[in-house]
């Protein structure tokens, strides 16, 4: 009897110890970074720097609710350029980045929560352009503009293409209209949204070459407890219709 009690006590202590390891420190906080990537995440005033309530968009609203339901504290900052945010998240413990396209190449670099939203990768041409492509390989003969360290640009480079990478994706709208590039490799519907902001409409989709999913990417040193709680919250939000409702509000 006493032996059974000792065993039970030992198991109980082990369980408590495990639970204690899973708990986050009282002052734990995630540093969230994002960029202007409308309609998913964007500054309310369209500038390249914003904090907390000065940021909105589909992914932003979903992320806020996720952290609320998971009961995890965070700070949220929108900055520029993406390349810097990407490298900060790779290097800094407890940093998170959204909206980040999930790719097999990126998978081992981060811990992931998602998907938050779905997108497509496209090659856009200026209005009236008669470029016709049957596949991505045949685009190599053209000048392609892309966004530095974005998943679309990384994919093109992995396929042997050499895009002209800009630090702001909006720059590619102007380059396309001025004839400085022939095609713009971007994400749909982000590209059309950015073009409309620049007063450009009628861009032609020459090729849709991938469907992608957007996630939160976390530094690999982020506790698994954080990832699990956020993923559980997102799954609940999708099941109760919150994710669909937010998406409809923007599109």
mmCIF file of C-alpha atoms in Angstrom:
data_model
loop_
_atom_site.group_PDB
_atom_site.id
_atom_site.type_symbol
_atom_site.label_atom_id
_atom_site.label_comp_id
_atom_site.label_asym_id
_atom_site.label_seq_id
_atom_site.Cartn_x
_atom_site.Cartn_y
_atom_site.Cartn_z
ATOM 1 C CA UNK A 1 0.000 0.000 0.000
ATOM 2 C CA UNK A 2 2.735 2.388 1.020
ATOM 3 C CA UNK A 3 4.684 1.486 -2.126
ATOM 4 C CA UNK A 4 1.649 2.253 -4.291
ATOM 5 C CA UNK A 5 1.204 5.573 -2.521
ATOM 6 C CA UNK A 6 4.875 6.423 -3.061
ATOM 7 C CA UNK A 7 4.566 5.532 -6.751
ATOM 8 C CA UNK A 8 1.436 7.647 -7.081
ATOM 9 C CA UNK A 9 3.136 10.542 -5.325
ATOM 10 C CA UNK A 10 6.158 10.228 -7.607
ATOM 11 C CA UNK A 11 3.943 10.220 -10.702
ATOM 12 C CA UNK A 12 2.042 13.202 -9.358
ATOM 13 C CA UNK A 13 5.235 15.166 -8.784
ATOM 14 C CA UNK A 14 6.439 14.264 -12.271
ATOM 15 C CA UNK A 15 3.158 15.497 -13.738
ATOM 16 C CA UNK A 16 3.390 18.767 -11.804
ATOM 17 C CA UNK A 17 6.985 19.235 -12.898
ATOM 18 C CA UNK A 18 6.022 18.663 -16.519
ATOM 19 C CA UNK A 19 3.147 21.089 -16.191
ATOM 20 C CA UNK A 20 5.441 23.680 -14.658
ATOM 21 C CA UNK A 21 7.834 23.393 -17.580
ATOM 22 C CA UNK A 22 4.946 23.931 -20.007
ATOM 23 C CA UNK A 23 3.800 27.124 -18.246
ATOM 24 C CA UNK A 24 5.085 30.401 -19.630
ATOM 25 C CA UNK A 25 6.784 32.980 -17.375
ATOM 26 C CA UNK A 26 4.401 35.618 -16.026
ATOM 27 C CA UNK A 27 6.173 38.345 -18.016
ATOM 28 C CA UNK A 28 6.401 36.339 -21.251
ATOM 29 C CA UNK A 29 5.671 38.362 -24.385
ATOM 30 C CA UNK A 30 5.981 37.693 -28.112
ATOM 31 C CA UNK A 31 7.446 40.386 -30.357
ATOM 32 C CA UNK A 32 5.309 40.325 -33.493
ATOM 33 C CA UNK A 33 6.504 41.943 -36.720
ATOM 34 C CA UNK A 34 4.592 42.583 -39.907
ATOM 35 C CA UNK A 35 4.722 44.717 -43.051
ATOM 36 C CA UNK A 36 2.395 46.422 -45.487
ATOM 37 C CA UNK A 37 0.935 43.445 -47.328
ATOM 38 C CA UNK A 38 -2.664 44.517 -47.984
ATOM 39 C CA UNK A 39 -5.328 43.329 -47.565
ATOM 40 C CA UNK A 40 -3.727 40.899 -45.091
ATOM 41 C CA UNK A 41 -1.668 43.289 -42.939
ATOM 42 C CA UNK A 42 -1.281 47.029 -43.408
ATOM 43 C CA UNK A 43 -0.841 50.353 -41.650
ATOM 44 C CA UNK A 44 -4.093 52.241 -41.171
ATOM 45 C CA UNK A 45 -2.432 55.424 -42.485
ATOM 46 C CA UNK A 46 -0.593 53.579 -45.321
ATOM 47 C CA UNK A 47 2.825 54.512 -43.890
ATOM 48 C CA UNK A 48 5.763 52.128 -43.482
ATOM 49 C CA UNK A 49 5.760 52.257 -39.684
ATOM 50 C CA UNK A 50 2.905 51.578 -37.265
ATOM 51 C CA UNK A 51 2.264 49.972 -33.895
ATOM 52 C CA UNK A 52 -0.585 47.975 -32.351
ATOM 53 C CA UNK A 53 -3.939 49.669 -33.141
ATOM 54 C CA UNK A 54 -2.412 51.466 -36.123
ATOM 55 C CA UNK A 55 -2.355 48.147 -38.010
ATOM 56 C CA UNK A 56 -5.268 46.255 -39.535
ATOM 57 C CA UNK A 57 -6.026 43.704 -42.259
ATOM 58 C CA UNK A 58 -7.303 40.138 -42.515
ATOM 59 C CA UNK A 59 -4.292 38.450 -40.946
ATOM 60 C CA UNK A 60 -3.892 41.166 -38.315
ATOM 61 C CA UNK A 61 -7.450 40.766 -37.032
ATOM 62 C CA UNK A 62 -7.073 36.986 -36.951
ATOM 63 C CA UNK A 63 -3.713 37.156 -35.151
ATOM 64 C CA UNK A 64 -5.080 39.518 -32.491
ATOM 65 C CA UNK A 65 -7.943 37.150 -31.740
ATOM 66 C CA UNK A 66 -5.580 34.169 -31.646
ATOM 67 C CA UNK A 67 -3.380 35.776 -28.997
ATOM 68 C CA UNK A 68 -6.436 36.871 -27.030
ATOM 69 C CA UNK A 69 -7.873 33.356 -26.942
ATOM 70 C CA UNK A 70 -4.470 31.815 -26.211
ATOM 71 C CA UNK A 71 -3.937 34.324 -23.366
ATOM 72 C CA UNK A 72 -0.452 35.270 -24.576
ATOM 73 C CA UNK A 73 0.890 38.823 -24.399
ATOM 74 C CA UNK A 74 2.499 40.438 -27.436
ATOM 75 C CA UNK A 75 3.639 43.657 -29.040
ATOM 76 C CA UNK A 76 2.889 44.338 -32.704
ATOM 77 C CA UNK A 77 4.965 46.533 -34.992
ATOM 78 C CA UNK A 78 4.713 47.155 -38.726
ATOM 79 C CA UNK A 79 8.052 48.022 -40.303
ATOM 80 C CA UNK A 80 9.914 48.092 -43.593
ATOM 81 C CA UNK A 81 11.570 46.358 -45.400
ATOM 82 C CA UNK A 82 10.475 42.721 -45.309
ATOM 83 C CA UNK A 83 14.038 41.498 -45.701
ATOM 84 C CA UNK A 84 14.991 43.036 -42.333
ATOM 85 C CA UNK A 85 11.923 41.634 -40.531
ATOM 86 C CA UNK A 86 12.612 38.187 -41.956
ATOM 87 C CA UNK A 87 16.196 38.188 -40.695
ATOM 88 C CA UNK A 88 15.219 39.543 -37.268
ATOM 89 C CA UNK A 89 12.743 36.709 -36.802
ATOM 90 C CA UNK A 90 15.366 34.163 -37.822
ATOM 91 C CA UNK A 91 17.808 35.576 -35.249
ATOM 92 C CA UNK A 92 15.725 36.715 -32.246
ATOM 93 C CA UNK A 93 14.096 34.334 -29.724
ATOM 94 C CA UNK A 94 10.331 34.827 -29.214
ATOM 95 C CA UNK A 95 9.982 36.899 -32.388
ATOM 96 C CA UNK A 96 7.120 36.161 -34.795
ATOM 97 C CA UNK A 97 6.440 37.310 -38.354
ATOM 98 C CA UNK A 98 3.286 37.446 -40.483
ATOM 99 C CA UNK A 99 1.924 37.056 -43.075
ATOM 100 C CA UNK A 100 4.622 34.560 -44.039
ATOM 101 C CA UNK A 101 4.150 32.211 -46.967
ATOM 102 C CA UNK A 102 4.802 28.611 -45.982
ATOM 103 C CA UNK A 103 7.220 26.819 -48.317
ATOM 104 C CA UNK A 104 9.154 23.542 -48.008
ATOM 105 C CA UNK A 105 12.406 25.536 -48.131
ATOM 106 C CA UNK A 106 11.346 27.714 -45.198
ATOM 107 C CA UNK A 107 9.799 24.953 -43.104
ATOM 108 C CA UNK A 108 12.935 24.020 -41.101
ATOM 109 C CA UNK A 109 13.843 27.662 -40.458
ATOM 110 C CA UNK A 110 10.868 28.562 -38.237
ATOM 111 C CA UNK A 111 8.091 27.195 -36.048
ATOM 112 C CA UNK A 112 4.715 27.662 -37.735
ATOM 113 C CA UNK A 113 1.104 28.467 -36.826
ATOM 114 C CA UNK A 114 -1.564 28.460 -39.524
ATOM 115 C CA UNK A 115 -2.734 28.651 -42.158
ATOM 116 C CA UNK A 116 -4.201 32.085 -41.559
ATOM 117 C CA UNK A 117 -5.132 32.746 -45.211
ATOM 118 C CA UNK A 118 -4.675 31.420 -48.745
ATOM 119 C CA UNK A 119 -3.215 33.219 -51.754
ATOM 120 C CA UNK A 120 -1.962 32.623 -55.283
ATOM 121 C CA UNK A 121 1.308 33.493 -57.014
ATOM 122 C CA UNK A 122 0.946 35.255 -60.355
ATOM 123 C CA UNK A 123 2.827 36.990 -63.136
ATOM 124 C CA UNK A 124 1.096 40.252 -64.070
ATOM 125 C CA UNK A 125 1.562 42.289 -67.232
ATOM 126 C CA UNK A 126 0.649 45.891 -68.029
ATOM 127 C CA UNK A 127 -2.744 46.591 -69.629
ATOM 128 C CA UNK A 128 -2.750 45.826 -73.346
ATOM 129 C CA UNK A 129 0.318 43.596 -73.164
ATOM 130 C CA UNK A 130 0.120 40.486 -75.328
ATOM 131 C CA UNK A 131 2.609 38.266 -73.469
ATOM 132 C CA UNK A 132 1.490 34.632 -73.406
ATOM 133 C CA UNK A 133 3.131 31.979 -71.208
ATOM 134 C CA UNK A 134 2.491 28.254 -70.913
ATOM 135 C CA UNK A 135 4.659 27.757 -67.821
ATOM 136 C CA UNK A 136 7.090 29.519 -65.490
ATOM 137 C CA UNK A 137 10.175 28.339 -67.358
ATOM 138 C CA UNK A 138 9.108 30.203 -70.468
ATOM 139 C CA UNK A 139 9.070 33.463 -68.457
ATOM 140 C CA UNK A 140 12.874 33.456 -68.359
ATOM 141 C CA UNK A 141 13.095 35.469 -71.571
ATOM 142 C CA UNK A 142 11.349 38.433 -69.907
ATOM 143 C CA UNK A 143 12.386 41.003 -67.308
ATOM 144 C CA UNK A 144 10.582 40.080 -64.096
ATOM 145 C CA UNK A 145 10.146 42.367 -61.113
ATOM 146 C CA UNK A 146 9.685 40.869 -57.648
ATOM 147 C CA UNK A 147 9.911 41.707 -53.923
ATOM 148 C CA UNK A 148 13.234 41.013 -52.179
ATOM 149 C CA UNK A 149 13.245 37.903 -49.936
ATOM 150 C CA UNK A 150 9.543 37.386 -50.540
ATOM 151 C CA UNK A 151 8.482 33.757 -51.053
ATOM 152 C CA UNK A 152 7.562 34.501 -54.687
ATOM 153 C CA UNK A 153 11.012 35.896 -55.434
ATOM 154 C CA UNK A 154 12.693 33.013 -53.604
ATOM 155 C CA UNK A 155 10.693 30.538 -55.663
ATOM 156 C CA UNK A 156 11.643 32.198 -58.959
ATOM 157 C CA UNK A 157 15.305 32.084 -57.988
ATOM 158 C CA UNK A 158 14.995 28.405 -57.036
ATOM 159 C CA UNK A 159 13.682 27.781 -60.562
ATOM 160 C CA UNK A 160 16.721 29.380 -62.149
ATOM 161 C CA UNK A 161 15.128 32.756 -62.902
ATOM 162 C CA UNK A 162 16.746 36.082 -62.002
ATOM 163 C CA UNK A 163 14.086 38.585 -60.929
ATOM 164 C CA UNK A 164 14.875 42.241 -60.370
ATOM 165 C CA UNK A 165 14.136 42.483 -56.646
ATOM 166 C CA UNK A 166 12.713 45.711 -55.214
ATOM 167 C CA UNK A 167 12.660 46.680 -51.529
ATOM 168 C CA UNK A 168 9.013 47.759 -51.885
ATOM 169 C CA UNK A 169 6.552 45.748 -53.939
ATOM 170 C CA UNK A 170 4.782 48.981 -54.943
ATOM 171 C CA UNK A 171 7.897 49.927 -56.927
ATOM 172 C CA UNK A 172 7.101 47.095 -59.331
ATOM 173 C CA UNK A 173 3.773 48.694 -60.264
ATOM 174 C CA UNK A 174 5.579 51.810 -61.503
ATOM 175 C CA UNK A 175 8.299 49.785 -63.235
ATOM 176 C CA UNK A 176 5.680 47.724 -65.054
ATOM 177 C CA UNK A 177 3.746 50.738 -66.315
ATOM 178 C CA UNK A 178 6.971 52.530 -67.371
ATOM 179 C CA UNK A 179 8.161 49.442 -69.264
ATOM 180 C CA UNK A 180 11.188 48.923 -67.029
ATOM 181 C CA UNK A 181 10.040 45.326 -66.407
ATOM 182 C CA UNK A 182 7.860 43.089 -68.559
ATOM 183 C CA UNK A 183 6.218 41.064 -65.791
ATOM 184 C CA UNK A 184 5.515 41.501 -62.113
ATOM 185 C CA UNK A 185 5.757 38.399 -59.926
ATOM 186 C CA UNK A 186 3.515 38.938 -56.923
ATOM 187 C CA UNK A 187 0.780 37.520 -54.729
ATOM 188 C CA UNK A 188 -2.899 37.638 -55.634
ATOM 189 C CA UNK A 189 -4.914 39.597 -54.451
ATOM 190 C CA UNK A 190 -2.077 41.692 -52.979
ATOM 191 C CA UNK A 191 -0.722 42.812 -56.357
ATOM 192 C CA UNK A 192 -4.020 44.133 -57.633
ATOM 193 C CA UNK A 193 -4.670 45.865 -54.305
ATOM 194 C CA UNK A 194 -1.270 47.624 -54.420
ATOM 195 C CA UNK A 195 -1.750 48.573 -58.070
ATOM 196 C CA UNK A 196 -5.141 50.122 -57.308
ATOM 197 C CA UNK A 197 -3.515 52.209 -54.571
ATOM 198 C CA UNK A 198 -1.078 53.504 -57.192
ATOM 199 C CA UNK A 199 -3.974 54.369 -59.519
ATOM 200 C CA UNK A 200 -3.338 51.414 -61.849
ATOM 201 C CA UNK A 201 -6.083 49.038 -62.983
ATOM 202 C CA UNK A 202 -6.463 46.496 -65.769
ATOM 203 C CA UNK A 203 -3.325 44.465 -65.077
ATOM 204 C CA UNK A 204 -3.400 41.145 -66.905
ATOM 205 C CA UNK A 205 -2.736 37.810 -65.220
ATOM 206 C CA UNK A 206 -0.324 36.126 -67.626
ATOM 207 C CA UNK A 207 0.331 33.070 -65.459
ATOM 208 C CA UNK A 208 -0.852 31.699 -62.112
ATOM 209 C CA UNK A 209 1.943 29.374 -61.060
ATOM 210 C CA UNK A 210 1.278 28.459 -57.447
ATOM 211 C CA UNK A 211 -1.308 28.432 -54.689
ATOM 212 C CA UNK A 212 0.085 29.268 -51.284
ATOM 213 C CA UNK A 213 -0.883 29.538 -47.628
ATOM 214 C CA UNK A 214 -0.008 32.344 -45.210
ATOM 215 C CA UNK A 215 1.206 31.529 -41.689
ATOM 216 C CA UNK A 216 2.742 33.034 -38.591
ATOM 217 C CA UNK A 217 6.436 32.146 -38.577
ATOM 218 C CA UNK A 218 8.178 32.071 -35.185
ATOM 219 C CA UNK A 219 11.821 31.955 -34.231
ATOM 220 C CA UNK A 220 12.826 28.340 -33.601
ATOM 221 C CA UNK A 221 13.560 29.057 -29.903
ATOM 222 C CA UNK A 222 9.912 29.993 -29.269
ATOM 223 C CA UNK A 223 8.442 27.619 -26.635
ATOM 224 C CA UNK A 224 6.299 24.805 -28.036
ATOM 225 C CA UNK A 225 3.624 25.831 -25.523
ATOM 226 C CA UNK A 226 3.189 29.107 -27.427
ATOM 227 C CA UNK A 227 2.862 27.358 -30.769
ATOM 228 C CA UNK A 228 0.385 24.788 -29.441
ATOM 229 C CA UNK A 229 -1.857 27.334 -27.716
ATOM 230 C CA UNK A 230 -1.974 29.620 -30.750
ATOM 231 C CA UNK A 231 -2.650 26.760 -33.152
ATOM 232 C CA UNK A 232 -5.472 25.507 -30.930
ATOM 233 C CA UNK A 233 -6.968 29.009 -30.831
ATOM 234 C CA UNK A 234 -6.780 29.339 -34.627
ATOM 235 C CA UNK A 235 -8.410 25.941 -35.140
ATOM 236 C CA UNK A 236 -11.268 27.013 -32.855
ATOM 237 C CA UNK A 237 -11.637 30.315 -34.706
ATOM 238 C CA UNK A 238 -11.882 28.536 -38.029
ATOM 239 C CA UNK A 239 -14.451 26.093 -36.644
ATOM 240 C CA UNK A 240 -16.686 28.816 -35.158
ATOM 241 C CA UNK A 241 -16.627 30.951 -38.324
ATOM 242 C CA UNK A 242 -14.454 33.821 -37.063
ATOM 243 C CA UNK A 243 -11.827 33.421 -39.817
ATOM 244 C CA UNK A 244 -14.405 33.417 -42.626
ATOM 245 C CA UNK A 245 -16.187 36.444 -41.159
ATOM 246 C CA UNK A 246 -13.006 38.523 -40.951
ATOM 247 C CA UNK A 247 -12.012 37.586 -44.510
ATOM 248 C CA UNK A 248 -15.420 38.642 -45.875
ATOM 249 C CA UNK A 249 -15.074 42.016 -44.151
ATOM 250 C CA UNK A 250 -12.030 42.902 -46.281
ATOM 251 C CA UNK A 251 -12.700 41.240 -49.655
#
